Amino acid sequence: MIYCKECLEPNTRPGNSWESSDICTACEYYKSTKEIYWPDRYEILQDLVEKAKKNNKDSQYDCIVGVSGGKDSTRQALYIRDNLGLNPLLVCMSYPPSQVTDLGASNLSNLIRLGFDLEIIGPSPILWKKLIKESFFRFSNWAKATEMALFSAVPIIAINYDISLVIWGENPGLQIGDKGMIGKNGWDGNNMKSGNTLAGGDISWMEEMGISEKDLYFFRYPIEKEFEARDINIIYLGWFIGDWNFITNGRTSLSYGLSPRLGKATETGDASGVSSLDEDWVIFNQMIKYYKFGFGKTTEYVNEQIRNGSMTRDEAIKLVEKYDGKCADKYIDSFCKYINITREEFWNVVDQNVNKQLFTPTGKKGEYTPNFKVGHGLYG
Ligand SMILES: [Zn+2]
């Protein structure tokens, strides 16, 4: 385990290789943004905006924007409408009632209150639960299937409505370091499905469960031909905006009515309080990620703070040591109840996936001691 010399990104993130360098892909990218003359990028964006207006002149909407109601999508929607003068149709693949939080529902309502048209897609909760359970046992990541739906539904709606521009927020290839996703240039999102999350759009494991192709409609990422037939272009807005980051997006959205999560960071593992507000199981998913790769949500949050100079690496280490991987039992219990398993069965799955090089089991179920020091690497 090697840490970036500047931030606290370890080299254990899947799809991210920067072994040959001392600093991580995201820090490298952040540095490169200092050399950018932003008006040049804005000009490219303006061209894309004009093209979208022209191509979609027969439609009520100029573009499709995937939203969750969280900090990034709220700022994105506002920017697209108020700065770029586009008329977006917001599309949300919503969690079923048994999963969505009041906070998530309230933040989506906030977007409607801000005057946007919002299309909400709610796939069958029965299928949803089946896929979540399978994802948890198969990948120790319940979100594997639902993320497919979150990312696929947006281009599906674009294709169905014949709207040729899809806008996402950050480019995960550049800003997180998921290199598989990198497209032709910094704003090109057309290679999205090659990233770690969508894994090439492979849903064969869902079909193996005996679920029909028809039922998986919203889980299947459209194929190249479908995009080409409608001349659909996917872009990342974040590449064009100098202060597109966790902190500014959070602040902007809070000032426009976003409600933050009020739980303690020792229970949620998230020191920011503004990430993944629409449901709570992400909290233990981040804990599992921590046991697999040695970092969690707080690492991602402090890394941004370090890069923009609002936190030192040493201050960040203290926060990460305190909060990364933390998760209150109530979140695990509510999930166990949802998929009808015991806490024991839950920890059996986690235990099989704990990286035993990074952690040593204490002997007590669900407790592991890290073999590494944050910011330094493995002991010994
Ligand atoms: Zn870094």
Tab-separated table of C-alpha atoms and ligand atoms in Angstrom:
chain	number	residue	atom	x	y	z
A	1	MET	CA	0.000	0.000	0.000
A	2	ILE	CA	1.521	3.255	-1.158
A	3	TYR	CA	0.087	6.669	-0.358
A	4	CYS	CA	0.165	9.676	-2.625
A	5	LYS	CA	2.837	12.060	-1.334
A	6	GLU	CA	0.467	15.018	-1.458
A	7	CYS	CA	-2.943	13.697	-0.414
A	8	LEU	CA	-4.137	10.515	1.312
A	9	GLU	CA	-5.082	8.506	-1.768
A	10	PRO	CA	-3.711	4.972	-1.494
A	11	ASN	CA	-2.811	3.027	-4.648
A	12	THR	CA	-5.370	0.362	-3.750
A	13	ARG	CA	-8.330	1.950	-5.584
A	14	PRO	CA	-9.494	-0.398	-8.372
A	15	GLY	CA	-8.855	0.841	-11.887
A	16	ASN	CA	-6.323	3.365	-10.668
A	17	SER	CA	-2.654	2.892	-11.388
A	18	TRP	CA	-0.118	5.560	-10.616
A	19	GLU	CA	2.649	3.362	-9.196
A	20	SER	CA	5.230	4.952	-11.442
A	21	SER	CA	4.588	8.352	-9.918
A	22	ASP	CA	4.751	9.764	-6.382
A	23	ILE	CA	1.463	11.527	-6.706
A	24	CYS	CA	-1.988	10.200	-7.564
A	25	THR	CA	-3.988	10.762	-10.737
A	26	ALA	CA	-6.384	13.167	-9.022
A	27	CYS	CA	-3.558	15.341	-7.597
A	28	GLU	CA	-1.879	15.289	-10.983
A	29	TYR	CA	-5.140	16.462	-12.523
A	30	TYR	CA	-5.647	19.146	-9.869
A	31	LYS	CA	-2.156	20.503	-10.556
A	32	SER	CA	-2.786	20.567	-14.273
A	33	THR	CA	-5.946	22.640	-13.732
A	34	LYS	CA	-3.811	25.513	-12.423
A	35	GLU	CA	-2.358	25.966	-15.907
A	36	ILE	CA	-5.777	26.081	-17.505
A	37	TYR	CA	-7.084	29.215	-19.109
A	38	TRP	CA	-10.734	28.638	-18.212
A	39	PRO	CA	-12.282	30.955	-20.834
A	40	ASP	CA	-10.915	28.570	-23.497
A	41	ARG	CA	-12.876	25.735	-21.949
A	42	TYR	CA	-15.948	27.899	-21.590
A	43	GLU	CA	-15.782	28.545	-25.318
A	44	ILE	CA	-15.868	24.805	-26.031
A	45	LEU	CA	-18.825	24.523	-23.665
A	46	GLN	CA	-20.603	27.354	-25.460
A	47	ASP	CA	-20.174	25.516	-28.773
A	48	LEU	CA	-21.665	22.372	-27.232
A	49	VAL	CA	-24.541	24.437	-25.828
A	50	GLU	CA	-25.279	25.998	-29.226
A	51	LYS	CA	-25.108	22.591	-30.887
A	52	ALA	CA	-27.523	21.158	-28.300
A	53	LYS	CA	-29.992	23.999	-28.821
A	54	LYS	CA	-29.878	23.504	-32.565
A	55	ASN	CA	-30.101	19.698	-32.484
A	56	ASN	CA	-32.971	19.715	-30.010
A	57	LYS	CA	-34.946	22.613	-31.429
A	58	ASP	CA	-37.955	20.380	-31.987
A	59	SER	CA	-37.878	19.110	-28.427
A	60	GLN	CA	-39.082	20.876	-25.320
A	61	TYR	CA	-35.710	20.121	-23.702
A	62	ASP	CA	-32.128	20.858	-24.718
A	63	CYS	CA	-30.489	18.196	-22.605
A	64	ILE	CA	-30.947	15.415	-20.069
A	65	VAL	CA	-29.337	15.666	-16.666
A	66	GLY	CA	-29.078	12.710	-14.300
A	67	VAL	CA	-29.838	13.807	-10.756
A	68	SER	CA	-30.135	12.393	-7.260
A	69	GLY	CA	-31.012	15.692	-5.610
A	70	GLY	CA	-27.621	15.771	-3.880
A	71	LYS	CA	-24.994	18.509	-3.857
A	72	ASP	CA	-23.476	17.814	-7.287
A	73	SER	CA	-26.695	17.380	-9.190
A	74	THR	CA	-28.316	20.420	-7.573
A	75	ARG	CA	-25.434	22.676	-8.549
A	76	GLN	CA	-25.282	21.071	-11.978
A	77	ALA	CA	-28.967	21.637	-12.693
A	78	LEU	CA	-28.742	25.263	-11.595
A	79	TYR	CA	-25.601	25.909	-13.642
A	80	ILE	CA	-27.059	24.343	-16.786
A	81	ARG	CA	-30.241	26.367	-16.567
A	82	ASP	CA	-29.059	29.661	-15.088
A	83	ASN	CA	-25.532	30.010	-16.545
A	84	LEU	CA	-25.816	28.138	-19.816
A	85	GLY	CA	-29.422	29.027	-20.600
A	86	LEU	CA	-30.374	25.449	-21.449
A	87	ASN	CA	-33.714	23.902	-20.627
A	88	PRO	CA	-32.846	20.555	-18.986
A	89	LEU	CA	-35.049	17.584	-18.256
A	90	LEU	CA	-33.830	16.174	-14.957
A	91	VAL	CA	-33.955	12.395	-14.678
A	92	CYS	CA	-33.753	10.542	-11.401
A	93	MET	CA	-33.567	6.797	-10.956
A	94	SER	CA	-35.108	6.767	-7.525
A	95	TYR	CA	-34.580	4.285	-4.726
A	96	PRO	CA	-37.723	2.382	-3.723
A	97	PRO	CA	-39.712	3.671	-0.723
A	98	SER	CA	-38.138	1.077	1.578
A	99	GLN	CA	-34.681	2.466	0.827
A	100	VAL	CA	-34.918	6.170	0.056
A	101	THR	CA	-34.329	8.481	3.039
A	102	ASP	CA	-36.568	11.402	4.000
A	103	LEU	CA	-33.535	13.538	3.260
A	104	GLY	CA	-33.343	12.170	-0.283
A	105	ALA	CA	-37.039	12.794	-0.877
A	106	SER	CA	-36.759	16.297	0.537
A	107	ASN	CA	-33.754	17.144	-1.658
A	108	LEU	CA	-35.552	15.932	-4.771
A	109	SER	CA	-38.549	18.064	-3.786
A	110	ASN	CA	-36.123	20.942	-3.419
A	111	LEU	CA	-35.104	20.550	-7.087
A	112	ILE	CA	-38.747	20.668	-8.149
A	113	ARG	CA	-39.253	23.703	-5.930
A	114	LEU	CA	-36.345	25.356	-7.751
A	115	GLY	CA	-38.474	25.134	-10.888
A	116	PHE	CA	-37.161	22.129	-12.796
A	117	ASP	CA	-39.032	19.451	-14.692
A	118	LEU	CA	-38.102	16.143	-13.115
A	119	GLU	CA	-38.767	12.653	-14.399
A	120	ILE	CA	-38.537	9.998	-11.711
A	121	ILE	CA	-38.064	6.363	-12.635
A	122	GLY	CA	-38.871	3.773	-10.029
A	123	PRO	CA	-38.126	0.222	-11.146
A	124	SER	CA	-39.946	-2.684	-9.550
A	125	PRO	CA	-39.027	-2.808	-5.841
A	126	ILE	CA	-39.299	-6.609	-5.936
A	127	LEU	CA	-36.684	-6.914	-8.670
A	128	TRP	CA	-34.622	-4.192	-6.995
A	129	LYS	CA	-34.476	-6.129	-3.723
A	130	LYS	CA	-33.604	-9.379	-5.478
A	131	LEU	CA	-30.718	-7.702	-7.287
A	132	ILE	CA	-29.475	-5.938	-4.168
A	133	LYS	CA	-29.356	-9.232	-2.295
A	134	GLU	CA	-27.539	-11.007	-5.121
A	135	SER	CA	-25.088	-8.084	-5.491
A	136	PHE	CA	-24.310	-8.183	-1.806
A	137	PHE	CA	-23.557	-11.914	-1.767
A	138	ARG	CA	-21.815	-11.988	-5.127
A	139	PHE	CA	-19.748	-8.783	-4.988
A	140	SER	CA	-20.063	-7.772	-1.305
A	141	ASN	CA	-21.378	-4.543	-2.800
A	142	TRP	CA	-25.164	-4.228	-2.765
A	143	ALA	CA	-25.007	-1.247	-5.127
A	144	LYS	CA	-23.492	-3.172	-8.043
A	145	ALA	CA	-26.842	-3.661	-9.785
A	146	THR	CA	-28.531	-0.449	-8.750
A	147	GLU	CA	-25.608	1.653	-9.988
A	148	MET	CA	-26.109	0.062	-13.384
A	149	ALA	CA	-29.678	1.334	-13.291
A	150	LEU	CA	-28.689	4.792	-12.023
A	151	PHE	CA	-26.266	5.268	-14.917
A	152	SER	CA	-28.249	3.464	-17.623
A	153	ALA	CA	-31.643	5.072	-17.086
A	154	VAL	CA	-30.371	8.525	-18.013
A	155	PRO	CA	-29.134	7.702	-21.550
A	156	ILE	CA	-32.169	5.420	-22.034
A	157	ILE	CA	-34.435	8.424	-21.468
A	158	ALA	CA	-32.275	10.549	-23.788
A	159	ILE	CA	-32.627	7.934	-26.526
A	160	ASN	CA	-36.372	7.505	-25.982
A	161	TYR	CA	-37.021	11.249	-26.009
A	162	ASP	CA	-34.547	11.840	-28.815
A	163	ILE	CA	-32.615	14.462	-26.866
A	164	SER	CA	-29.036	14.473	-28.063
A	165	LEU	CA	-27.141	15.815	-25.077
A	166	VAL	CA	-26.619	14.073	-21.726
A	167	ILE	CA	-24.764	15.982	-19.029
A	168	TRP	CA	-23.075	14.420	-16.003
A	169	GLY	CA	-21.059	16.238	-13.363
A	170	GLU	CA	-17.560	15.073	-12.615
A	171	ASN	CA	-15.349	13.035	-14.857
A	172	PRO	CA	-14.484	10.010	-12.674
A	173	GLY	CA	-11.552	9.218	-14.965
A	174	LEU	CA	-9.823	12.478	-14.107
A	175	GLN	CA	-11.217	13.515	-10.787
A	176	ILE	CA	-11.252	10.160	-9.019
A	177	GLY	CA	-8.747	8.301	-11.147
A	178	ASP	CA	-10.962	5.593	-12.673
A	179	LYS	CA	-8.827	5.412	-15.787
A	180	GLY	CA	-11.030	2.973	-17.679
A	181	MET	CA	-13.548	5.768	-18.120
A	182	ILE	CA	-11.300	8.304	-19.790
A	183	GLY	CA	-12.679	9.323	-23.172
A	184	LYS	CA	-11.301	11.222	-26.162
A	185	ASN	CA	-10.864	14.378	-24.085
A	186	GLY	CA	-11.604	15.719	-20.613
A	187	TRP	CA	-15.294	16.348	-21.195
A	188	ASP	CA	-16.076	13.274	-23.250
A	189	GLY	CA	-18.383	10.967	-21.276
A	190	ASN	CA	-19.122	8.587	-24.110
A	191	ASN	CA	-16.756	5.985	-22.694
A	192	MET	CA	-18.550	5.937	-19.373
A	193	LYS	CA	-19.547	2.306	-19.408
A	194	SER	CA	-15.901	1.148	-19.501
A	195	GLY	CA	-15.339	2.417	-15.970
A	196	ASN	CA	-15.073	0.361	-12.834
A	197	THR	CA	-18.700	0.919	-11.808
A	198	LEU	CA	-20.417	-0.153	-15.015
A	199	ALA	CA	-17.843	-2.834	-15.935
A	200	GLY	CA	-18.577	-2.597	-19.650
A	201	GLY	CA	-22.320	-2.709	-19.042
A	202	ASP	CA	-22.169	-6.441	-18.326
A	203	ILE	CA	-25.494	-7.667	-16.929
A	204	SER	CA	-25.036	-11.328	-17.796
A	205	TRP	CA	-24.917	-12.218	-14.101
A	206	MET	CA	-28.421	-10.748	-13.704
A	207	GLU	CA	-29.664	-12.809	-16.632
A	208	GLU	CA	-28.064	-15.880	-15.041
A	209	MET	CA	-30.403	-15.284	-12.122
A	210	GLY	CA	-33.242	-16.005	-14.522
A	211	ILE	CA	-34.385	-12.410	-14.867
A	212	SER	CA	-35.619	-11.636	-18.352
A	213	GLU	CA	-34.067	-9.040	-20.627
A	214	LYS	CA	-37.387	-7.204	-20.614
A	215	ASP	CA	-37.405	-6.884	-16.846
A	216	LEU	CA	-33.841	-5.616	-16.911
A	217	TYR	CA	-34.756	-2.787	-19.266
A	218	PHE	CA	-33.493	0.029	-17.029
A	219	PHE	CA	-30.409	-1.928	-15.929
A	220	ARG	CA	-28.965	-2.348	-19.406
A	221	TYR	CA	-26.653	0.385	-20.594
A	222	PRO	CA	-27.538	1.223	-24.216
A	223	ILE	CA	-25.228	-0.136	-26.908
A	224	GLU	CA	-23.148	2.009	-29.253
A	225	LYS	CA	-25.632	1.681	-32.121
A	226	GLU	CA	-28.451	3.133	-30.021
A	227	PHE	CA	-26.327	6.162	-29.160
A	228	GLU	CA	-25.233	6.598	-32.762
A	229	ALA	CA	-28.753	6.303	-34.161
A	230	ARG	CA	-29.789	9.370	-32.147
A	231	ASP	CA	-26.399	11.103	-32.325
A	232	ILE	CA	-26.253	11.264	-28.528
A	233	ASN	CA	-23.333	12.973	-26.888
A	234	ILE	CA	-22.457	12.574	-23.194
A	235	ILE	CA	-20.367	15.268	-21.547
A	236	TYR	CA	-18.942	16.005	-18.092
A	237	LEU	CA	-19.769	19.513	-16.957
A	238	GLY	CA	-17.122	19.460	-14.204
A	239	TRP	CA	-14.283	19.688	-16.745
A	240	PHE	CA	-15.411	23.157	-17.787
A	241	ILE	CA	-15.753	24.692	-14.350
A	242	GLY	CA	-12.727	25.776	-12.311
A	243	ASP	CA	-14.334	25.311	-8.901
A	244	TRP	CA	-16.253	22.113	-9.604
A	245	ASN	CA	-15.504	20.240	-6.410
A	246	PHE	CA	-16.968	18.689	-3.300
A	247	ILE	CA	-16.749	21.870	-1.255
A	248	THR	CA	-18.073	24.470	-3.703
A	249	ASN	CA	-20.817	22.147	-4.922
A	250	GLY	CA	-21.797	21.482	-1.321
A	251	ARG	CA	-21.855	25.151	-0.364
A	252	THR	CA	-23.727	26.256	-3.474
A	253	SER	CA	-26.372	23.569	-3.078
A	254	LEU	CA	-26.815	24.244	0.639
A	255	SER	CA	-27.489	27.882	-0.188
A	256	TYR	CA	-30.187	26.682	-2.618
A	257	GLY	CA	-31.998	24.553	-0.070
A	258	LEU	CA	-30.097	21.243	0.043
A	259	SER	CA	-30.585	19.492	3.402
A	260	PRO	CA	-27.392	17.917	4.834
A	261	ARG	CA	-27.120	14.680	6.810
A	262	LEU	CA	-27.143	15.445	10.494
A	263	GLY	CA	-25.824	12.114	11.872
A	264	LYS	CA	-22.474	11.976	13.662
A	265	ALA	CA	-19.443	11.208	11.510
A	266	THR	CA	-18.473	8.482	14.000
A	267	GLU	CA	-21.708	6.744	12.937
A	268	THR	CA	-21.599	7.502	9.220
A	269	GLY	CA	-17.880	7.539	8.373
A	270	ASP	CA	-18.474	10.755	6.454
A	271	ALA	CA	-16.982	13.939	7.866
A	272	SER	CA	-18.584	16.149	5.188
A	273	GLY	CA	-22.275	15.442	5.864
A	274	VAL	CA	-23.225	16.205	2.271
A	275	SER	CA	-22.489	13.029	0.332
A	276	SER	CA	-24.936	10.299	-0.748
A	277	LEU	CA	-27.887	11.767	1.099
A	278	ASP	CA	-30.624	9.830	-0.632
A	279	GLU	CA	-30.162	6.529	1.172
A	280	ASP	CA	-28.263	5.150	4.186
A	281	TRP	CA	-26.805	1.798	3.164
A	282	VAL	CA	-23.997	3.552	1.352
A	283	ILE	CA	-22.631	4.061	4.866
A	284	PHE	CA	-21.826	0.395	5.452
A	285	ASN	CA	-20.869	0.004	1.807
A	286	GLN	CA	-18.144	2.573	2.440
A	287	MET	CA	-17.145	0.586	5.522
A	288	ILE	CA	-16.821	-2.563	3.390
A	289	LYS	CA	-14.814	-0.584	0.849
A	290	TYR	CA	-12.554	0.502	3.679
A	291	TYR	CA	-11.952	-3.135	4.675
A	292	LYS	CA	-11.275	-4.078	1.059
A	293	PHE	CA	-9.020	-1.224	0.029
A	294	GLY	CA	-8.032	0.662	3.186
A	295	PHE	CA	-9.891	3.912	2.532
A	296	GLY	CA	-13.428	5.240	2.909
A	297	LYS	CA	-15.533	8.338	2.374
A	298	THR	CA	-13.593	10.642	4.663
A	299	THR	CA	-10.414	10.001	2.663
A	300	GLU	CA	-12.157	11.214	-0.495
A	301	TYR	CA	-13.437	14.303	1.284
A	302	VAL	CA	-10.135	15.321	2.904
A	303	ASN	CA	-8.199	14.708	-0.319
A	304	GLU	CA	-10.137	17.522	-1.958
A	305	GLN	CA	-9.496	19.748	1.030
A	306	ILE	CA	-5.764	19.033	0.899
A	307	ARG	CA	-5.616	19.783	-2.823
A	308	ASN	CA	-7.317	23.127	-2.539
A	309	GLY	CA	-5.169	24.068	0.446
A	310	SER	CA	-7.878	24.246	3.094
A	311	MET	CA	-6.436	21.358	5.129
A	312	THR	CA	-2.936	20.074	5.799
A	313	ARG	CA	-2.059	16.431	5.192
A	314	ASP	CA	-1.481	15.954	8.947
A	315	GLU	CA	-4.877	17.414	9.863
A	316	ALA	CA	-6.438	15.164	7.255
A	317	ILE	CA	-4.734	12.063	8.677
A	318	LYS	CA	-6.375	12.754	12.043
A	319	LEU	CA	-9.843	12.964	10.473
A	320	VAL	CA	-9.345	9.833	8.403
A	321	GLU	CA	-8.119	7.877	11.436
A	322	LYS	CA	-11.162	9.008	13.362
A	323	TYR	CA	-13.929	8.507	10.791
A	324	ASP	CA	-12.954	6.290	7.837
A	325	GLY	CA	-14.773	2.963	7.858
A	326	LYS	CA	-17.089	3.929	10.726
A	327	CYS	CA	-20.677	2.714	10.572
A	328	ALA	CA	-23.354	2.508	13.243
A	329	ASP	CA	-25.069	-0.869	13.699
A	330	LYS	CA	-28.484	0.624	12.912
A	331	TYR	CA	-27.585	0.954	9.213
A	332	ILE	CA	-26.411	-2.658	9.021
A	333	ASP	CA	-29.497	-3.856	10.903
A	334	SER	CA	-31.902	-2.053	8.587
A	335	PHE	CA	-30.193	-3.648	5.577
A	336	CYS	CA	-30.225	-7.125	7.135
A	337	LYS	CA	-33.926	-6.703	7.783
A	338	TYR	CA	-34.498	-5.578	4.182
A	339	ILE	CA	-32.819	-8.589	2.568
A	340	ASN	CA	-33.857	-10.881	5.415
A	341	ILE	CA	-30.487	-12.067	6.693
A	342	THR	CA	-28.939	-12.117	10.169
A	343	ARG	CA	-26.156	-9.828	11.322
A	344	GLU	CA	-23.990	-12.957	11.541
A	345	GLU	CA	-24.579	-13.703	7.843
A	346	PHE	CA	-23.795	-10.082	7.027
A	347	TRP	CA	-20.423	-10.221	8.745
A	348	ASN	CA	-19.625	-13.586	7.162
A	349	VAL	CA	-19.833	-11.935	3.750
A	350	VAL	CA	-17.765	-8.947	4.862
A	351	ASP	CA	-15.211	-11.206	6.514
A	352	GLN	CA	-14.562	-13.111	3.280
A	353	ASN	CA	-13.767	-9.807	1.604
A	354	VAL	CA	-11.591	-8.087	4.165
A	355	ASN	CA	-8.135	-7.527	2.767
A	356	LYS	CA	-6.104	-9.594	5.226
A	357	GLN	CA	-2.887	-7.862	4.204
A	358	LEU	CA	-4.366	-4.533	5.290
A	359	PHE	CA	-6.348	-5.746	8.312
A	360	THR	CA	-6.032	-8.380	11.032
A	361	PRO	CA	-9.227	-9.838	12.505
A	362	THR	CA	-9.351	-9.322	16.273
A	363	GLY	CA	-11.229	-12.583	16.775
A	364	LYS	CA	-14.463	-10.761	17.531
A	365	LYS	CA	-16.985	-10.796	14.674
A	366	GLY	CA	-16.796	-7.638	12.565
A	367	GLU	CA	-13.700	-6.187	14.215
A	368	TYR	CA	-10.422	-5.705	12.441
A	369	THR	CA	-7.226	-3.868	13.287
A	370	PRO	CA	-5.537	-1.986	10.460
A	371	ASN	CA	-2.013	-3.126	9.600
A	372	PHE	CA	-1.276	0.275	8.137
A	373	LYS	CA	-0.833	3.813	9.303
A	374	VAL	CA	-2.876	6.367	7.369
A	375	GLY	CA	-0.630	8.443	5.153
A	376	HIS	CA	2.366	6.140	5.632
A	377	GLY	CA	1.449	2.618	4.565
A	378	LEU	CA	1.847	-0.865	6.020
A	379	TYR	CA	3.653	-1.279	9.326
A	380	GLY	CA	6.885	-3.164	9.351
B	1	ZN	ZN	-2.962	12.692	-4.336
